[in-house]
PDB file of C-alpha atoms in Angstrom:
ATOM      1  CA  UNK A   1       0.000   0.000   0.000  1.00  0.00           C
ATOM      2  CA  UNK A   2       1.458   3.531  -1.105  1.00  0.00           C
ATOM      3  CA  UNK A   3       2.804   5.549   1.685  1.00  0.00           C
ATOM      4  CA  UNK A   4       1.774   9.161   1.645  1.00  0.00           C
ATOM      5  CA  UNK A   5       2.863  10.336   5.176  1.00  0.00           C
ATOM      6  CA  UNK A   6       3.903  13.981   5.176  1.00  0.00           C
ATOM      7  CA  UNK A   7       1.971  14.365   2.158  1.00  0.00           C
ATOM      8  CA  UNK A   8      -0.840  17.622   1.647  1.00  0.00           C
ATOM      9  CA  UNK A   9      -3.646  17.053  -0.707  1.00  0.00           C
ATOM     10  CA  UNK A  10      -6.383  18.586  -1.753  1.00  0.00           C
ATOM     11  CA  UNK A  11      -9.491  16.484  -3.977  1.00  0.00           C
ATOM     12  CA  UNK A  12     -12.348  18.319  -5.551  1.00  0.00           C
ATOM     13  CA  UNK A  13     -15.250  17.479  -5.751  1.00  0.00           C
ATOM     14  CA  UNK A  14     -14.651  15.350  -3.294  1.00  0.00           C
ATOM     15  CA  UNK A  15     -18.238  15.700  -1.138  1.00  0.00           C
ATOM     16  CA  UNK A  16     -19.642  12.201  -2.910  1.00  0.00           C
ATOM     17  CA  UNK A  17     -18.433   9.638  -5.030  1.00  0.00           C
ATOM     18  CA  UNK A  18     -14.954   9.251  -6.989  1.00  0.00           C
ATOM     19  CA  UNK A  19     -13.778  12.273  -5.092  1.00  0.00           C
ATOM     20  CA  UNK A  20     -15.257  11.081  -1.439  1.00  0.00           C
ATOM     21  CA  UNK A  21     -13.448   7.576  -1.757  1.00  0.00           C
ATOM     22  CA  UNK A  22     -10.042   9.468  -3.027  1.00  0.00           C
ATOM     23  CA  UNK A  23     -10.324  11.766   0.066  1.00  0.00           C
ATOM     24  CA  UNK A  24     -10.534   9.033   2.779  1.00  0.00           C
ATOM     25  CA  UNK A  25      -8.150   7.028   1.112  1.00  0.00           C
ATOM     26  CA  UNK A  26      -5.549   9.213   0.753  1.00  0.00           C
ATOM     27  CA  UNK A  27      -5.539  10.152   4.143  1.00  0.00           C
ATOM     28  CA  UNK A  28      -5.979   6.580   5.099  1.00  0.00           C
ATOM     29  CA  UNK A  29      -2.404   6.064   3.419  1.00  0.00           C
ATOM     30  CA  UNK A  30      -1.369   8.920   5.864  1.00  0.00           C
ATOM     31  CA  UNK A  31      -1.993  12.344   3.644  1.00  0.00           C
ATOM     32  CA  UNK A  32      -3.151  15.503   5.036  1.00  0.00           C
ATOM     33  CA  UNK A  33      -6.394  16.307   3.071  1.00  0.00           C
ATOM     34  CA  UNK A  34      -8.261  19.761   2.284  1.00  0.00           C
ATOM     35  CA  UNK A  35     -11.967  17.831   1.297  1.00  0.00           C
ATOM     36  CA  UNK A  36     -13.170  20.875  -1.121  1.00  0.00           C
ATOM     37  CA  UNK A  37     -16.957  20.441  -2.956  1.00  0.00           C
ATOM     38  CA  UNK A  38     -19.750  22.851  -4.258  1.00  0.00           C
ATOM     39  CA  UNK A  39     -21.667  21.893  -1.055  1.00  0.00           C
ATOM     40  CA  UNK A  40     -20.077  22.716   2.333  1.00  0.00           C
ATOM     41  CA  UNK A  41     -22.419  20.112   3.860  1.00  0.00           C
ATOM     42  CA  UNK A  42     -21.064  17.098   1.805  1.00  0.00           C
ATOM     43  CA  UNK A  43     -17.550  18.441   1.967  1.00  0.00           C
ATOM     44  CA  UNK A  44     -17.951  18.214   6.043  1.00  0.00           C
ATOM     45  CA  UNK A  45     -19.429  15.296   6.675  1.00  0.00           C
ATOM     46  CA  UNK A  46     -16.305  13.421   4.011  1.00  0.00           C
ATOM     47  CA  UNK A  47     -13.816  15.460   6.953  1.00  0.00           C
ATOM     48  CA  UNK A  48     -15.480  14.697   9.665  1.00  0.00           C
ATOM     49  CA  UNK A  49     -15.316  10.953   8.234  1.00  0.00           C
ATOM     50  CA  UNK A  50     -11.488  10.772   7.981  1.00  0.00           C
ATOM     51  CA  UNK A  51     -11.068  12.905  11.335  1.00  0.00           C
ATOM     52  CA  UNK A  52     -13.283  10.120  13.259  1.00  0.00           C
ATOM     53  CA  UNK A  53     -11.089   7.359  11.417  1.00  0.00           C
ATOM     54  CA  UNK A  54      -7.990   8.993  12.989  1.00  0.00           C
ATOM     55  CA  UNK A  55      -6.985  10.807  10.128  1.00  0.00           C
ATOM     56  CA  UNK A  56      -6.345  15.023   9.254  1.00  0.00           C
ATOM     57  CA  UNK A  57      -8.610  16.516   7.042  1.00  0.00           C
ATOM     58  CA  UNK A  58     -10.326  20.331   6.670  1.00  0.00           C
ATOM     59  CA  UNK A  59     -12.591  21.361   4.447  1.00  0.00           C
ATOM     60  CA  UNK A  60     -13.477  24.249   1.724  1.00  0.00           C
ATOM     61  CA  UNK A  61     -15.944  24.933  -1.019  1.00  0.00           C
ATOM     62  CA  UNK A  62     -14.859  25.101  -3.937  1.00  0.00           C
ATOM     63  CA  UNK A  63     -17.111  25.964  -7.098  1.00  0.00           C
ATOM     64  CA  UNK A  64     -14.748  25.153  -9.908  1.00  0.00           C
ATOM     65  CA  UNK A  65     -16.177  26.987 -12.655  1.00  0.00           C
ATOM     66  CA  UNK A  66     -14.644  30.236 -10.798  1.00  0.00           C
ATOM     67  CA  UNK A  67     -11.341  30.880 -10.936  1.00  0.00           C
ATOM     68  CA  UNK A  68     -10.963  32.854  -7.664  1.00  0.00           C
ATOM     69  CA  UNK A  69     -12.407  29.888  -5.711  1.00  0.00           C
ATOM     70  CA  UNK A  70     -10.045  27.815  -7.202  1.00  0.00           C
ATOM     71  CA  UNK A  71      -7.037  29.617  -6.507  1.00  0.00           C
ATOM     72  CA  UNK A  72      -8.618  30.614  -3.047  1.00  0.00           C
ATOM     73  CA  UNK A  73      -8.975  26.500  -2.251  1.00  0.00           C
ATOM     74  CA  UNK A  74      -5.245  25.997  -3.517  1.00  0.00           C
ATOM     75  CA  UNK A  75      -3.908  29.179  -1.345  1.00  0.00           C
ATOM     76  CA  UNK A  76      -5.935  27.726   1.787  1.00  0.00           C
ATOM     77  CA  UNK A  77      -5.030  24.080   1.506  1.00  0.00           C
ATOM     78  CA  UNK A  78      -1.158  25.594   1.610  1.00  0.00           C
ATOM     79  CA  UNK A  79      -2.260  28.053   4.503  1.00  0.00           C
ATOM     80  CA  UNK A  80      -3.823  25.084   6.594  1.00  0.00           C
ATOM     81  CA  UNK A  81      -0.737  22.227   5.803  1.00  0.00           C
ATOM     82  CA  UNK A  82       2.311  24.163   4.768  1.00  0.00           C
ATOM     83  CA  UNK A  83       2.384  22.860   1.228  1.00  0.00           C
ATOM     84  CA  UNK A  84       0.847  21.037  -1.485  1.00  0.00           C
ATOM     85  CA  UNK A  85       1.912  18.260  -2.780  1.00  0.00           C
ATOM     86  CA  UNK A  86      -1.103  16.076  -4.228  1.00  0.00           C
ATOM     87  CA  UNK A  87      -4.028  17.661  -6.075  1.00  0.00           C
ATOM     88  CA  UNK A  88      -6.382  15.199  -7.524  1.00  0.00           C
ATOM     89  CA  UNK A  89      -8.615  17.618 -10.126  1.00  0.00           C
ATOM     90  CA  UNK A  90     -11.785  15.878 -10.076  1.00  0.00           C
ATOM     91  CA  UNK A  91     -14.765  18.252 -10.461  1.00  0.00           C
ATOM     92  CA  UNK A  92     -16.714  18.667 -13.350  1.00  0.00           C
ATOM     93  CA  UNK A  93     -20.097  19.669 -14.905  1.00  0.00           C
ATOM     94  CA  UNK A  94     -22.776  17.030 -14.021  1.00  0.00           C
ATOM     95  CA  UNK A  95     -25.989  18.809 -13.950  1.00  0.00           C
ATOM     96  CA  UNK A  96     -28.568  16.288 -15.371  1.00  0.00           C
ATOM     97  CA  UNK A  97     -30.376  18.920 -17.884  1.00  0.00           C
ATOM     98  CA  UNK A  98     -27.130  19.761 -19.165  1.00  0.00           C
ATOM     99  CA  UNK A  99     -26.503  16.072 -19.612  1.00  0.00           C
ATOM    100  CA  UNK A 100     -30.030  15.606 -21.179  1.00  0.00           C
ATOM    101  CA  UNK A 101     -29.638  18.125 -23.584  1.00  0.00           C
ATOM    102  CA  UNK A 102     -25.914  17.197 -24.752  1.00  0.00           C
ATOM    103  CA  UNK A 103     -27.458  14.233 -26.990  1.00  0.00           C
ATOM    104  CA  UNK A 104     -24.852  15.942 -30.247  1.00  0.00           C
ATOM    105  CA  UNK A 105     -23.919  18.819 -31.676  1.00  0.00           C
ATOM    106  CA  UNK A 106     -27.379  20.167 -32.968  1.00  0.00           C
ATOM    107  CA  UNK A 107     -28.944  19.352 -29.837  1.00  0.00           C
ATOM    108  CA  UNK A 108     -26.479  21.225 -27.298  1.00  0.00           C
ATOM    109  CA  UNK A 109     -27.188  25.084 -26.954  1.00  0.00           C
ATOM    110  CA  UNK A 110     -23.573  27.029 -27.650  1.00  0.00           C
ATOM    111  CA  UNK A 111     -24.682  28.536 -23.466  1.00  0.00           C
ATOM    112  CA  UNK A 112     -24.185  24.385 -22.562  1.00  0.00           C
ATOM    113  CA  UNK A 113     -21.592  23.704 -24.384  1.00  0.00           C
ATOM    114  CA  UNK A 114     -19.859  26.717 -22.963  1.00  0.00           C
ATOM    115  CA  UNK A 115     -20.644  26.185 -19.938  1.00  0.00           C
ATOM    116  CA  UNK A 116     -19.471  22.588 -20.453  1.00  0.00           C
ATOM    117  CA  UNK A 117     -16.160  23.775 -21.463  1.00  0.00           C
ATOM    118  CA  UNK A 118     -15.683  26.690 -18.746  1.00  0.00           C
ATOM    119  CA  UNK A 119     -16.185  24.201 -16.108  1.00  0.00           C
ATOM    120  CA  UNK A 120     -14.964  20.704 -17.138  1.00  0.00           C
ATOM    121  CA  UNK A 121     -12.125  21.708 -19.304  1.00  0.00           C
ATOM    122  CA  UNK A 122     -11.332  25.247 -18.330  1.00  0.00           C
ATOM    123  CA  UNK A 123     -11.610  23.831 -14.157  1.00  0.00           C
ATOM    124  CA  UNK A 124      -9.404  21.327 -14.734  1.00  0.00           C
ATOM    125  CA  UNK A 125      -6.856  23.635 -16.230  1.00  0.00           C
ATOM    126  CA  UNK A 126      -6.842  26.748 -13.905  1.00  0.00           C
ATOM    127  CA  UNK A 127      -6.385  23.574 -10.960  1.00  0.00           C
ATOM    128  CA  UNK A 128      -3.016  22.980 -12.595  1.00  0.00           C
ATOM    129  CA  UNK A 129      -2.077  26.188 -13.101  1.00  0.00           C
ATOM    130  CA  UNK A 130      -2.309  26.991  -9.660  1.00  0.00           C
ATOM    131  CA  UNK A 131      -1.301  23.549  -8.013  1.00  0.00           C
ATOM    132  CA  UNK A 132       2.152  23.817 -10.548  1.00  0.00           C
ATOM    133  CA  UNK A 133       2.335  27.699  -8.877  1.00  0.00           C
ATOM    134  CA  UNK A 134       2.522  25.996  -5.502  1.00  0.00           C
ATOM    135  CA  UNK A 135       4.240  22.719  -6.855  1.00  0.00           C
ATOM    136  CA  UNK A 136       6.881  24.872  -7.563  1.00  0.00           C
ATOM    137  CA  UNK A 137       8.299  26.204  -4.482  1.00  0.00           C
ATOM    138  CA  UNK A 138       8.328  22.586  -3.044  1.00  0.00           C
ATOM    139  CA  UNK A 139      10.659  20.660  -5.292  1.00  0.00           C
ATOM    140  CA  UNK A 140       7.274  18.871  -7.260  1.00  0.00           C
ATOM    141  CA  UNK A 141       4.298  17.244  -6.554  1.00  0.00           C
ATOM    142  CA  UNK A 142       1.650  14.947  -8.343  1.00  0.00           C
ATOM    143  CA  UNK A 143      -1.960  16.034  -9.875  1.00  0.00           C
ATOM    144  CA  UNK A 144      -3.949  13.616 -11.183  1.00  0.00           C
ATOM    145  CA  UNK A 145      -7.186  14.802 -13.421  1.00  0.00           C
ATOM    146  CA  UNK A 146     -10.089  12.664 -13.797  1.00  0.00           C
ATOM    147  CA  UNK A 147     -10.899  11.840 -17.324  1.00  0.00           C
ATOM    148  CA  UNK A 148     -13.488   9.267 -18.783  1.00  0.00           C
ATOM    149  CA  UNK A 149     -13.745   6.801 -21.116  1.00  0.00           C
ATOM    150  CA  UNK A 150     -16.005   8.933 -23.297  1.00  0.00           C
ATOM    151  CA  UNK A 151     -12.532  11.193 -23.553  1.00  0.00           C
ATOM    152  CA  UNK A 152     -11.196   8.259 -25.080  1.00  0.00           C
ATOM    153  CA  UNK A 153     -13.516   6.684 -27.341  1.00  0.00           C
ATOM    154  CA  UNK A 154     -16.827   8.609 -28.774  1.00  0.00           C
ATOM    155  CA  UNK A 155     -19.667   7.877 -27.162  1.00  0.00           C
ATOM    156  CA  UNK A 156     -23.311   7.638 -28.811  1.00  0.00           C
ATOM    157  CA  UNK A 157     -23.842  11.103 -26.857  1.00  0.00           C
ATOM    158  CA  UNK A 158     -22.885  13.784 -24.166  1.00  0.00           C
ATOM    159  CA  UNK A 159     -20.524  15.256 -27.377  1.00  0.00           C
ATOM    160  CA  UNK A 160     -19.854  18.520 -24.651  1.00  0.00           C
ATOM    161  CA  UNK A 161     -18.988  16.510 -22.544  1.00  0.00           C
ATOM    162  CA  UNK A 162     -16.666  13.862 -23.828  1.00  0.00           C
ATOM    163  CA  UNK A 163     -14.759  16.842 -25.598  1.00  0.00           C
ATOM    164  CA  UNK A 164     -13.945  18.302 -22.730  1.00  0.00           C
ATOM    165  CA  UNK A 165     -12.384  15.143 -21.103  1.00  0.00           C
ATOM    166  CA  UNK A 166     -10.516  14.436 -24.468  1.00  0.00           C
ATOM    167  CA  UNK A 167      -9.181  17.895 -24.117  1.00  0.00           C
ATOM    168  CA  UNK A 168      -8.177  16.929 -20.486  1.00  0.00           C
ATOM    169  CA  UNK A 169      -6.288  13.940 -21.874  1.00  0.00           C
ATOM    170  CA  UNK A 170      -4.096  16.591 -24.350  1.00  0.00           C
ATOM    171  CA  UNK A 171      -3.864  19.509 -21.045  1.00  0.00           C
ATOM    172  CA  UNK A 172      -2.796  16.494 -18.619  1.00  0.00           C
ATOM    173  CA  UNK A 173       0.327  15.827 -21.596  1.00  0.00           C
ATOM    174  CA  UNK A 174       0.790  19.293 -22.137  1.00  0.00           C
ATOM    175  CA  UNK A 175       1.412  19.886 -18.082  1.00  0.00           C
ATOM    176  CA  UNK A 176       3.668  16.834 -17.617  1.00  0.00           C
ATOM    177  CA  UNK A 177       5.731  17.624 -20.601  1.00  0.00           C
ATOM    178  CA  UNK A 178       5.713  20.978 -19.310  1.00  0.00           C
ATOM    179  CA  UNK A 179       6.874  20.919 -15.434  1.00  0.00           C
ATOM    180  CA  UNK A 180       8.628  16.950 -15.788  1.00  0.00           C
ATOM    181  CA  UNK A 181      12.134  18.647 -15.380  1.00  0.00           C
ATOM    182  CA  UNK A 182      10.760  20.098 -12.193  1.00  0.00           C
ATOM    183  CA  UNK A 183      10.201  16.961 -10.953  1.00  0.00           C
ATOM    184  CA  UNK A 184       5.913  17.931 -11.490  1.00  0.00           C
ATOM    185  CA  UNK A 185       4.115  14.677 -12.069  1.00  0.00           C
ATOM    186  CA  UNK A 186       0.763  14.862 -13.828  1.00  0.00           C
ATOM    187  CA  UNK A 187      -1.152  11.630 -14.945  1.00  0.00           C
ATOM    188  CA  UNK A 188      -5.280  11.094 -15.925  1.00  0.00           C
ATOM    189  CA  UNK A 189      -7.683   8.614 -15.119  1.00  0.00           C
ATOM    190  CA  UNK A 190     -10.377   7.419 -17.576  1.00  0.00           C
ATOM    191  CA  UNK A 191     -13.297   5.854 -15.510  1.00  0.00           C
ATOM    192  CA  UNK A 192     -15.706   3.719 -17.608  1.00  0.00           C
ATOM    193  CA  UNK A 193     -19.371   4.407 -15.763  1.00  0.00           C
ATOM    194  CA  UNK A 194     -18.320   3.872 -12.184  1.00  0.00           C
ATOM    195  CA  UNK A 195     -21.372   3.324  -9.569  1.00  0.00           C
ATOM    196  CA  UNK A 196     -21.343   6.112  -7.871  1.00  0.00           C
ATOM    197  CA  UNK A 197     -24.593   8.146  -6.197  1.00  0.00           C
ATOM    198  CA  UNK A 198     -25.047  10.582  -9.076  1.00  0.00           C
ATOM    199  CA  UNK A 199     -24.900   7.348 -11.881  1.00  0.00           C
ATOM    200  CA  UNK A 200     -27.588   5.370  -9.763  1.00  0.00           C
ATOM    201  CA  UNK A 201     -29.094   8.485  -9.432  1.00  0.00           C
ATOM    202  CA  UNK A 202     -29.787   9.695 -12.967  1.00  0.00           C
ATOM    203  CA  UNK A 203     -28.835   7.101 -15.230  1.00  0.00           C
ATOM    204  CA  UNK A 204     -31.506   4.496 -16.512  1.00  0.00           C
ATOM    205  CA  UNK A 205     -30.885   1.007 -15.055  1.00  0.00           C
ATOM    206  CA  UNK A 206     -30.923  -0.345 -19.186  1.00  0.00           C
ATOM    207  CA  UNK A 207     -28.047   1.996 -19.779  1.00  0.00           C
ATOM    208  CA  UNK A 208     -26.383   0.765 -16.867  1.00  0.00           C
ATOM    209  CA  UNK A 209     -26.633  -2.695 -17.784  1.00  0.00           C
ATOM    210  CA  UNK A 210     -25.516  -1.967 -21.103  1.00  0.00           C
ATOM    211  CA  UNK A 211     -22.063  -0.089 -20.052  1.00  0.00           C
ATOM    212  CA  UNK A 212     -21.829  -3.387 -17.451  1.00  0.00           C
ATOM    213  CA  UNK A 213     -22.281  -5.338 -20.746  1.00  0.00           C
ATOM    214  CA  UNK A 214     -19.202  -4.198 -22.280  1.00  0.00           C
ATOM    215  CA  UNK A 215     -17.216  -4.644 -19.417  1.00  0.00           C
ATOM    216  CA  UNK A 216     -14.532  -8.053 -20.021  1.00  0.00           C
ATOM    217  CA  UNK A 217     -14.257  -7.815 -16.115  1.00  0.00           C
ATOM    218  CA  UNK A 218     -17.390  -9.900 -14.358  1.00  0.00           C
ATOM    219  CA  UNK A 219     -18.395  -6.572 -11.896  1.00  0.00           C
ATOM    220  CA  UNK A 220     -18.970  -2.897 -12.616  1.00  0.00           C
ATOM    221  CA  UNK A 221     -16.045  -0.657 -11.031  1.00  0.00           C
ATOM    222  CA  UNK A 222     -17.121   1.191  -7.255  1.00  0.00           C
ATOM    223  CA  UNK A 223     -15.064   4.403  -5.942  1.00  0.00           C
ATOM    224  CA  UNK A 224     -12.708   2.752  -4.481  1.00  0.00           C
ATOM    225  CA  UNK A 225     -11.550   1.350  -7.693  1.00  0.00           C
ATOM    226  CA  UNK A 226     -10.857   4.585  -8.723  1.00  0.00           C
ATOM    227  CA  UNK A 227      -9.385   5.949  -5.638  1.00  0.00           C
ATOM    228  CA  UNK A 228      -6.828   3.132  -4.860  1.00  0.00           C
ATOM    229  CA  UNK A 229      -5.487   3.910  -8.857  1.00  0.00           C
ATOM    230  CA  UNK A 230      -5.388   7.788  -7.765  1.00  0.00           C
ATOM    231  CA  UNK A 231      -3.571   6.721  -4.621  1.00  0.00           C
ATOM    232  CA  UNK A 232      -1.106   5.266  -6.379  1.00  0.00           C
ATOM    233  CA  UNK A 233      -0.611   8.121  -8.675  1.00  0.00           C
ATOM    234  CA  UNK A 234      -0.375  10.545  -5.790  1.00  0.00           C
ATOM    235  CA  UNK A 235       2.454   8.585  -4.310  1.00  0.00           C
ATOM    236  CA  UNK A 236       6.021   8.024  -4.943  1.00  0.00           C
ATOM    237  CA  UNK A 237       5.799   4.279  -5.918  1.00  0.00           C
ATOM    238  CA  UNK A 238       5.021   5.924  -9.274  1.00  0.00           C
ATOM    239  CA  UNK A 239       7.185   8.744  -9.248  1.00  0.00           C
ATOM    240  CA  UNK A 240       8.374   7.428 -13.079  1.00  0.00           C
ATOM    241  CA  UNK A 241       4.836   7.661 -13.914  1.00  0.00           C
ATOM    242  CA  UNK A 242       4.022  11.132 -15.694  1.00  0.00           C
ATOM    243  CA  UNK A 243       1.962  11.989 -19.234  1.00  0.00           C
ATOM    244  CA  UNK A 244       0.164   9.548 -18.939  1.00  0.00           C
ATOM    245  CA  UNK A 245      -4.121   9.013 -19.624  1.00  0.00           C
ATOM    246  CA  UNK A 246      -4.724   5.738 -17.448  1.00  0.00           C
ATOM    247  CA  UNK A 247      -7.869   3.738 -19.119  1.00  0.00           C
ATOM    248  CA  UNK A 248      -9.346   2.532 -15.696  1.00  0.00           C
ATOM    249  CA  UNK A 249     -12.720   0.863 -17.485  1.00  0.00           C
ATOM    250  CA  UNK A 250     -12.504  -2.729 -17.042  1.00  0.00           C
ATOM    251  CA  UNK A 251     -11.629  -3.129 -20.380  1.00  0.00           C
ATOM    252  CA  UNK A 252     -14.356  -1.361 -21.762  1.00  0.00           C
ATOM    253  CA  UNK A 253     -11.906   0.526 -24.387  1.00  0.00           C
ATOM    254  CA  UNK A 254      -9.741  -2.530 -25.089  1.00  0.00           C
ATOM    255  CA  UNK A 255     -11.844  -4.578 -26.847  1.00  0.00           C
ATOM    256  CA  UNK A 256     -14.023  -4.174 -30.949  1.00  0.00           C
ATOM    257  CA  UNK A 257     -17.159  -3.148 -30.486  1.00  0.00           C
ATOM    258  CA  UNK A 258     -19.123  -6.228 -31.313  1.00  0.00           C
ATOM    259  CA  UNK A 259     -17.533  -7.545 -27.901  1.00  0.00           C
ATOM    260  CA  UNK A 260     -20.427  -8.161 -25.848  1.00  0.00           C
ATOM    261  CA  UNK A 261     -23.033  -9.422 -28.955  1.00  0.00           C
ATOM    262  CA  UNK A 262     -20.331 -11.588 -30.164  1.00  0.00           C
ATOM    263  CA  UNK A 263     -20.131 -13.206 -26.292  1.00  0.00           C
ATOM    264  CA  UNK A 264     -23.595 -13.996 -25.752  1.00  0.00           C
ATOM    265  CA  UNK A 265     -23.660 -15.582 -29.306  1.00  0.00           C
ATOM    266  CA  UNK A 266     -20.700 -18.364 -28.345  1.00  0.00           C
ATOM    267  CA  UNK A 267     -21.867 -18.454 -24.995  1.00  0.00           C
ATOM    268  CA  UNK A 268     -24.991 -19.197 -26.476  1.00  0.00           C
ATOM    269  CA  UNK A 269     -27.495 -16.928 -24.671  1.00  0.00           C
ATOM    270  CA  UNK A 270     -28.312 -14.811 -27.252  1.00  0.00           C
ATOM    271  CA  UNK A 271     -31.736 -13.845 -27.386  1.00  0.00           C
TER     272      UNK A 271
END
């Protein structure tokens, strides 16, 4: 298990899901975490999780889309522990009209897809840029963005939003090739769906059971899966890690796509 004693950190988004199970394991591993979210209330009760387990946490909100609150999270979480050396950037715009209304490029309105971009993309970025500021005076540190497997491979729809994580995929290069000599580390992850509250939440149970379909791995990947892979990234067991987009999907992306038809037909439960 990755040590990350003496390490600071700071998660967004990190009040539910991907970003909840990254904060409590990463100061499970010994980190010192700043838990920021859009909602004070969810980024609370994640710190007052890790502080009952023993561990240090504090807590800010941070609305992404903003770039004084972003810079303002980055400044605290160096006010409250000294430093920062982890910054996992893993907000990003899931508001379920905006997600029913990015079906493709005719569908979108130019206001969503902008807003898509100013948040996802442009969120993502102005994290960097002010985690590398920090970075800087330290001697290094790690950021890990959160991608998605729609970043990788087109999906049928959300076009906003899958362009937004490609263009995370490209930024995450550009930083690592930009700060490497500076001994700046900056890796993505690429989720397939992952069951997390806002998925069970808003996404029908037959599209769930068709991105489970596609999986060549017999279960559909939790939080944790995700957060033990950002763990790892945060920690110097992969300090020769950098530039890289890390396809955590169960195999989703690895495989053509008459995968799952072609199964059921040998397997012989075809319907």
């Amino acid at each position: 298990m990755s040590n990350l004693l003496g390490k600071s950190a700071l998660v967004t988004a990190a009040g539910s899901g991907i970003g909840r199970a990254t904060a409590i394991t990463l100061a499970a591993r010994g980190a010192r975490v700043m838990v920021s979210d859009i909602s004070f209330d969810a980024a609370q009760k994640v710190a007052d999780e890790i502080r009952d387990a023993g561990g240090n946490a504090a807590t800010t909100v941070c609305d992404i889309g903003e770039e004084e609150q972003i810079a303002g999270t980055i400044r605290k979480t160096v006010e409250t522990f000294g430093k920062l050396d982890i910054l996992h950037n893993n907000a990003a715009l899931l508001i379920p009209e905006i997600f029913a209304e990015d079906v493709d490029i005719l569908t979108i309105s130019t206001e969503a897809w902008d807003l898509t971009m100013k948040v996802t993309l442009r969120g993502t970025m102005l994290g960097c840029r002010y985690a590398v500021k920090e970075m800087l005076k330290t001697g290094g540190g790690s950021i890990i963005n959160t991608s998605s497997m729609y970043g990788v491979s087109a999906f049928y729809r959300q076009t906003a939003y899958g362009v937004a994580k490609g263009a995370i995929n490209t930024l995450t290069e550009y930083v690592a090739t930009s700060f490497g000599r500076q001994n700046i580390r900056c890796n993505a992850v690429a989720p397939s769906m992952i069951r997390t509250p806002i998925v069970e939440e808003v996404i029908p149970d037959a599209l769930i059971r068709l991105n489970e379909d596609s999986i060549l791995l017999p279960f559909m990947g939790v939080p944790q899966d995700i957060a033990n892979i950002v763990a790892f990234l945060a920690s110097d067991d992969s300090r020769y890690l950098t530039g890289h987009v890390f396809r955590a999907d169960g195999g989703s992306t690895a495989h053509l796509a008459t995968y799952a038809d072609a199964r059921r037909f040998y397997d012989g439960t075809e319907t």
